[in-house]
XYZ file of C-alpha atoms in Angstrom:
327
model
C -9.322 -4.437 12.183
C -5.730 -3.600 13.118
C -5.831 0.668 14.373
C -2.249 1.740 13.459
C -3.345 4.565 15.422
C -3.255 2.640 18.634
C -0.482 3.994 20.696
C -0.128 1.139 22.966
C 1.841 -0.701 19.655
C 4.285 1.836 19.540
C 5.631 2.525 23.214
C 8.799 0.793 22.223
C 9.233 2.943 19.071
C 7.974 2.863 15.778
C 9.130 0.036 13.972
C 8.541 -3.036 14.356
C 10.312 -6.864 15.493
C 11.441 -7.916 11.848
C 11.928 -11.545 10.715
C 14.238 -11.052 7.383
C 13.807 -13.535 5.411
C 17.068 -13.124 3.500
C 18.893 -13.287 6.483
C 17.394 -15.328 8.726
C 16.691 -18.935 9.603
C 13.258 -20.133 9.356
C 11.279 -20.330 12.637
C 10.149 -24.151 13.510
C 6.845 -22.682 12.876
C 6.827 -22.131 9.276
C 6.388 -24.998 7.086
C 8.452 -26.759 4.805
C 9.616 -24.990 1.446
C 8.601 -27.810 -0.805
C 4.476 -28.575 0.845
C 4.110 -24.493 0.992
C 5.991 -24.108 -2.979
C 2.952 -26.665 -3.942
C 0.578 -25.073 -1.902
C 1.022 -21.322 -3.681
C 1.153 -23.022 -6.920
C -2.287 -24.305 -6.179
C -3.559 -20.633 -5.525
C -2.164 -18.258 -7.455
C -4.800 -15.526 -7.497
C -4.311 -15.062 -3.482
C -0.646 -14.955 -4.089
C -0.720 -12.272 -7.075
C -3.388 -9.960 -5.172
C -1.084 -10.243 -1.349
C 1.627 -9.287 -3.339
C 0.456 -6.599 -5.673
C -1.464 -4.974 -2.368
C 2.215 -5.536 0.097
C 4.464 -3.730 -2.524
C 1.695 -0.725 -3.537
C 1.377 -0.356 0.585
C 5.024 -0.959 1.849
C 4.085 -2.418 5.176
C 0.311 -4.081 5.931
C -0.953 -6.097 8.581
C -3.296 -9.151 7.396
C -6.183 -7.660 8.988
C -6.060 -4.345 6.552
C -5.262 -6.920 3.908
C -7.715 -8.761 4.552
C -10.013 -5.824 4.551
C -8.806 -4.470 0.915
C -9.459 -7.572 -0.477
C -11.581 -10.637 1.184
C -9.643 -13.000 -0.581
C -6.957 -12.809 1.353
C -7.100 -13.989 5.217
C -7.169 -11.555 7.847
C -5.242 -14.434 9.932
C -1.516 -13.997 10.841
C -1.530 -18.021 11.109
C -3.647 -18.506 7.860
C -1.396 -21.255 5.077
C -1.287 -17.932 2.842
C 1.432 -16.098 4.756
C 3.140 -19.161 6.456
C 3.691 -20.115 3.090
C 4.814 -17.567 1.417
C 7.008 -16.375 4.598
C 8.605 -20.132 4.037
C 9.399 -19.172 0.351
C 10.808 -16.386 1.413
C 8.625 -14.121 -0.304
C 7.828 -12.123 2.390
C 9.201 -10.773 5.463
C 7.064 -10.561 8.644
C 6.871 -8.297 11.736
C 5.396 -8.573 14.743
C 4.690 -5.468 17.310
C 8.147 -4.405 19.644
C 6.941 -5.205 23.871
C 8.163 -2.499 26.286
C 9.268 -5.085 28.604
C 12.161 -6.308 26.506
C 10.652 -9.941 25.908
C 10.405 -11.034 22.214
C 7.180 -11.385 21.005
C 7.597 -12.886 17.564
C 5.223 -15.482 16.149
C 1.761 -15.475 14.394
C 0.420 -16.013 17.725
C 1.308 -12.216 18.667
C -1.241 -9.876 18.865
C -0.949 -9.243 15.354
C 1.502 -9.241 12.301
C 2.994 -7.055 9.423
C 4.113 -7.895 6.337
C 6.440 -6.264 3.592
C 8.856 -7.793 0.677
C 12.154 -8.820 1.492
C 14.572 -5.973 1.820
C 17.572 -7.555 1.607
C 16.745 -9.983 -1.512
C 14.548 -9.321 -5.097
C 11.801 -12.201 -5.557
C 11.026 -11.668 -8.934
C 13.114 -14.554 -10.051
C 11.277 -16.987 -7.367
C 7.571 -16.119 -9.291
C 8.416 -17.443 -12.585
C 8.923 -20.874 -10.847
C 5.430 -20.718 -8.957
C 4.125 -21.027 -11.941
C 3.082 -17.098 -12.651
C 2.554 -16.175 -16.494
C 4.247 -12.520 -17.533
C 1.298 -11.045 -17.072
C 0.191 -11.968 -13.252
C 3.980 -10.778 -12.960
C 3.494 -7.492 -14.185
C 0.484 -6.633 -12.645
C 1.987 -7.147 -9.294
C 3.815 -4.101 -10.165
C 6.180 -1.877 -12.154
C 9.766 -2.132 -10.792
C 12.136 -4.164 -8.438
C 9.972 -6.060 -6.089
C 11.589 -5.824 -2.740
C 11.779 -3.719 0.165
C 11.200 -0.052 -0.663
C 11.675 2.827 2.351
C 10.178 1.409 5.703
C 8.436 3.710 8.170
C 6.070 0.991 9.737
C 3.982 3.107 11.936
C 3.672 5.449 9.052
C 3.088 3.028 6.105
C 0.576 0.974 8.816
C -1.756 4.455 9.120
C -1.558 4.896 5.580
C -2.883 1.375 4.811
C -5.793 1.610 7.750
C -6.908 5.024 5.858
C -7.002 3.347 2.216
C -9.180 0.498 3.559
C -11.710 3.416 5.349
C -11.448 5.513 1.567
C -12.384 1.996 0.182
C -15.353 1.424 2.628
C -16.715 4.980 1.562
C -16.377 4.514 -2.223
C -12.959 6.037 -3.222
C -10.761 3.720 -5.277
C -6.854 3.986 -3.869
C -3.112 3.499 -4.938
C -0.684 3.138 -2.634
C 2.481 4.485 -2.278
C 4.365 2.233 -4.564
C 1.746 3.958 -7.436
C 2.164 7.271 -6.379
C 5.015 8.361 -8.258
C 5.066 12.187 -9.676
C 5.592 11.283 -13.113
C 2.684 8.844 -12.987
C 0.328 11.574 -11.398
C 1.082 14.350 -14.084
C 2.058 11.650 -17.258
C 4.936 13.543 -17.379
C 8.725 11.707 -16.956
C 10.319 14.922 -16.121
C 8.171 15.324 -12.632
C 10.602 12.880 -10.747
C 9.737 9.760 -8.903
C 8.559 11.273 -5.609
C 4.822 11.041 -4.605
C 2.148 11.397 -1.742
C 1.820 7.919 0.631
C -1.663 7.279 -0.577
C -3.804 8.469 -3.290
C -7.930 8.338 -3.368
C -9.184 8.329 -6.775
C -12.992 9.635 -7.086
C -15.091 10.067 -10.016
C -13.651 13.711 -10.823
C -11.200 13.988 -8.358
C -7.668 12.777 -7.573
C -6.951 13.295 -3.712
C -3.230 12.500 -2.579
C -2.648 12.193 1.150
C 0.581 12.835 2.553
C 1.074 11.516 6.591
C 3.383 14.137 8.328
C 4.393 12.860 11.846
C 7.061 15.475 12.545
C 8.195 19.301 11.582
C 11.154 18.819 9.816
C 13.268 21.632 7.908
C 12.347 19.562 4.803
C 7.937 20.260 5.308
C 8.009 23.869 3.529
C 10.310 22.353 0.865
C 7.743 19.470 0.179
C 4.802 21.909 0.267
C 6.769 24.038 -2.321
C 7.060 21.099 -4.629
C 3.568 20.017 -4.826
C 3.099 23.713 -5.480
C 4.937 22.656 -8.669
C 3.424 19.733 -9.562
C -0.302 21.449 -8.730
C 0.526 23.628 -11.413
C 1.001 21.200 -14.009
C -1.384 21.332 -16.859
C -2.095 17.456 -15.955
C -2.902 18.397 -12.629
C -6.305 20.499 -12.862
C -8.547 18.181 -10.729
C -5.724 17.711 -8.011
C -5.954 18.730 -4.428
C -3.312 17.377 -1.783
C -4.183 16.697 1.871
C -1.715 16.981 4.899
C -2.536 14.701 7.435
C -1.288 14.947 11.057
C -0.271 11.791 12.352
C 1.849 12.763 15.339
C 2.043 11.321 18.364
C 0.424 12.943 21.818
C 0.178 16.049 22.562
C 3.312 16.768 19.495
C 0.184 15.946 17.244
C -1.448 19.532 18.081
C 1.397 21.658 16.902
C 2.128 19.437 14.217
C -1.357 19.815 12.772
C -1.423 23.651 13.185
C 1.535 24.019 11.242
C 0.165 22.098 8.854
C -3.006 24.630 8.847
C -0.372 27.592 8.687
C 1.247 26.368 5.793
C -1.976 25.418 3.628
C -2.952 28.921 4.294
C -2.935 30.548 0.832
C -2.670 27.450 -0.909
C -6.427 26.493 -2.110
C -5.706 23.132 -3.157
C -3.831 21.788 -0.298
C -5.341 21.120 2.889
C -4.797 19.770 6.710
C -6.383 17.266 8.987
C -6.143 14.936 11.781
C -4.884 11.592 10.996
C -7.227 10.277 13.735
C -10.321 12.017 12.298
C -10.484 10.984 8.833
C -10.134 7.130 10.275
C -14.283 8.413 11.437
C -14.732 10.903 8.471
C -12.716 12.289 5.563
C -12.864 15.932 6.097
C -10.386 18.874 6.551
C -10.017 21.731 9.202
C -11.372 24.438 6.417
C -14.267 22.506 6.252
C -13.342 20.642 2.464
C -15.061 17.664 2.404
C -14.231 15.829 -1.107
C -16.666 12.521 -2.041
C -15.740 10.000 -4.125
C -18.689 10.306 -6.614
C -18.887 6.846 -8.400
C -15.374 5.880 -9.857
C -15.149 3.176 -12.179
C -12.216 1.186 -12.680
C -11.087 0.989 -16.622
C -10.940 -2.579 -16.809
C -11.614 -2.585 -21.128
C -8.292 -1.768 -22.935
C -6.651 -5.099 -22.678
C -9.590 -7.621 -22.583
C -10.604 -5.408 -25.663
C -7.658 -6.482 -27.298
C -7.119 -9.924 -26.171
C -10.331 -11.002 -27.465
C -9.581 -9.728 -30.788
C -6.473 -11.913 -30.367
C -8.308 -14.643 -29.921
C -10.509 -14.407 -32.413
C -7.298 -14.238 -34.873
C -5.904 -17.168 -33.126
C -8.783 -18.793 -33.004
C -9.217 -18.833 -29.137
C -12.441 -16.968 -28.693
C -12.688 -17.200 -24.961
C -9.254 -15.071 -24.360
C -10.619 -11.941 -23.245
C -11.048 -13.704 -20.034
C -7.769 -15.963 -19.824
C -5.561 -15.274 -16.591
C -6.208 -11.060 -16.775
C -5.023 -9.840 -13.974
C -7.636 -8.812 -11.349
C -6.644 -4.755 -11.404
C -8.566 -5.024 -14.881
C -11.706 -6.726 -13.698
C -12.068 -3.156 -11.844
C -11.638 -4.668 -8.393
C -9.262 -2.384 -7.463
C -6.300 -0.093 -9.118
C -2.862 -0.364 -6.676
């Protein structure tokens, strides 16, 4: 799989070689509109799941995709993203070469993928032939482009697919929202970059790559939201994802400020890619978390038995309720 953590991507800087798909023109070697409009009609479960897992993660390459659900190809050239990069569902980006030659093309060593930023596809899913549910469970809110940090928002996805592979079940950033994390409206719409939800335990990640005058304000407001009454079984983890020798220092502040704080904790990016453990030696397990996948077939088979359709507990629910995975 993809290592975001590979410094030989990121020579040229942290971002990566955008094609917009609002702005630009389509590259000769995306297909037509009309074949690849057919062909994502024809699978709409792939479609749904890329695009519930692209707007929860920001930016993912189709390797970690692939990796956080099977379904979906780990292929940059697979008829999945060519298609939906030709309905212009999609943006793609492809890795920035120090030697000033483009490299751009699903032939390139590898490719990233986010919503458009520059255009809202919600009104393009309707006419793929989507219900209001597969809609909705793509995601709450406009679905486009949110705040892009590609190196950042690439580590964040490789670490949900390693909590995955040890048990944990994850929400991305998108799901991460205060507000959602203490059930509480008045907590604001901020959040961590990932979240791994045990059996007992909810543990949000936050990726720090440099010591800003805004870190000590961020630690004092999960302070804050720690001490919500929703908030009991709640730890936070700091994770150094520098770059170099800058990755030292930034993980010893990190250690400085979780001093005194016995819920929040600091580690190396890097290590918890091997093994998800902090420099004090907390080591939280994922137990066996179980995805709550009966409220709405529950009640649509009670609807069907009403309306005399007794096999709609099962009819189109979106996948997040068949417990395969949560955001």
């Amino acid at each position: 799989m993809f290592d975001a953590l590979d410094e030989r991507w990121w020579r040229a800087g942290s971002s990566l070689n955008w094609w917009d798909c609002a702005l630009a023109e389509p590259p000769s070697w995306l297909p037509a509109p009309e074949p690849a409009r057919a062909w994502l009609m024809r699978h709409p479960k792939p479609l749904t799941a890329a695009l519930a897992l692209i707007r929860s993660h920001r930016t993912c390459e189709t390797s970690q995709l692939n990796a956080l659900d099977p379904r979906l190809p780990g292929d940059a050239r697979a008829r999945l993203w060519m298609s939906m990069a030709a309905c212009r569902l999609i943006d793609l980006g492809f890795p920035l070469r120090v030697d000033g030659r483009t490299a751009f093309g699903p032939h390139a060593a590898w490719m990233g993928v986010r919503l458009p930023v520059h255009r809202e596809i919600s009104p393009e899913l309707p006419r793929l032939g989507l219900s209001a549910v597969e809609i909705a469970d793509i995601g709450p809110g406009p679905l486009r482009g949110a705040r892009q940090y590609d190196r950042h928002n690439l580590i964040a996805t490789g670490l949900a697919v390693k909590a995955r592979s040890d048990g944990w079940l994850t929400a991305g950033e998108a799901w991460c929202r205060f507000d959602r994390i203490c059930a509480d409206p008045l907590m604001g719409g901020g959040g961590p970059d990932l979240a791994l939800i045990g059996e007992r335990d909810l543990v949000c990640v936050e990726l720090t790559a440099s010591m800003g005058q805004t870190l000590e304000d961020k630690f004092r407001r999960w302070d804050r939201v720690l001490a919500h009454r929703a908030c009991d079984r709640v730890s936070v983890v700091w994770l150094a994802a520098g770059r170099g020798p800058d990755n030292r220092e930034i993980l010893k502040r990190l250690g400085g400020l979780c001093d005194g704080r016995p819920r929040q904790h600091a580690a190396d990016a890097a290590d918890w890619m091997g093994r998800i453990a902090c420099v004090d030696g907390w080591e939280p397990e994922p137990g066996s978390p179980v995805a709550d996948d009966a409220w709405m077939r529950r009640d649509m088979t009670r609807l069907g038995r009403v309306y005399g359709m007794p096999a709609a507990g099962d009819w189109r629910l979106p996948e997040r309720l068949a417990g395969r995975w949560i955001g």
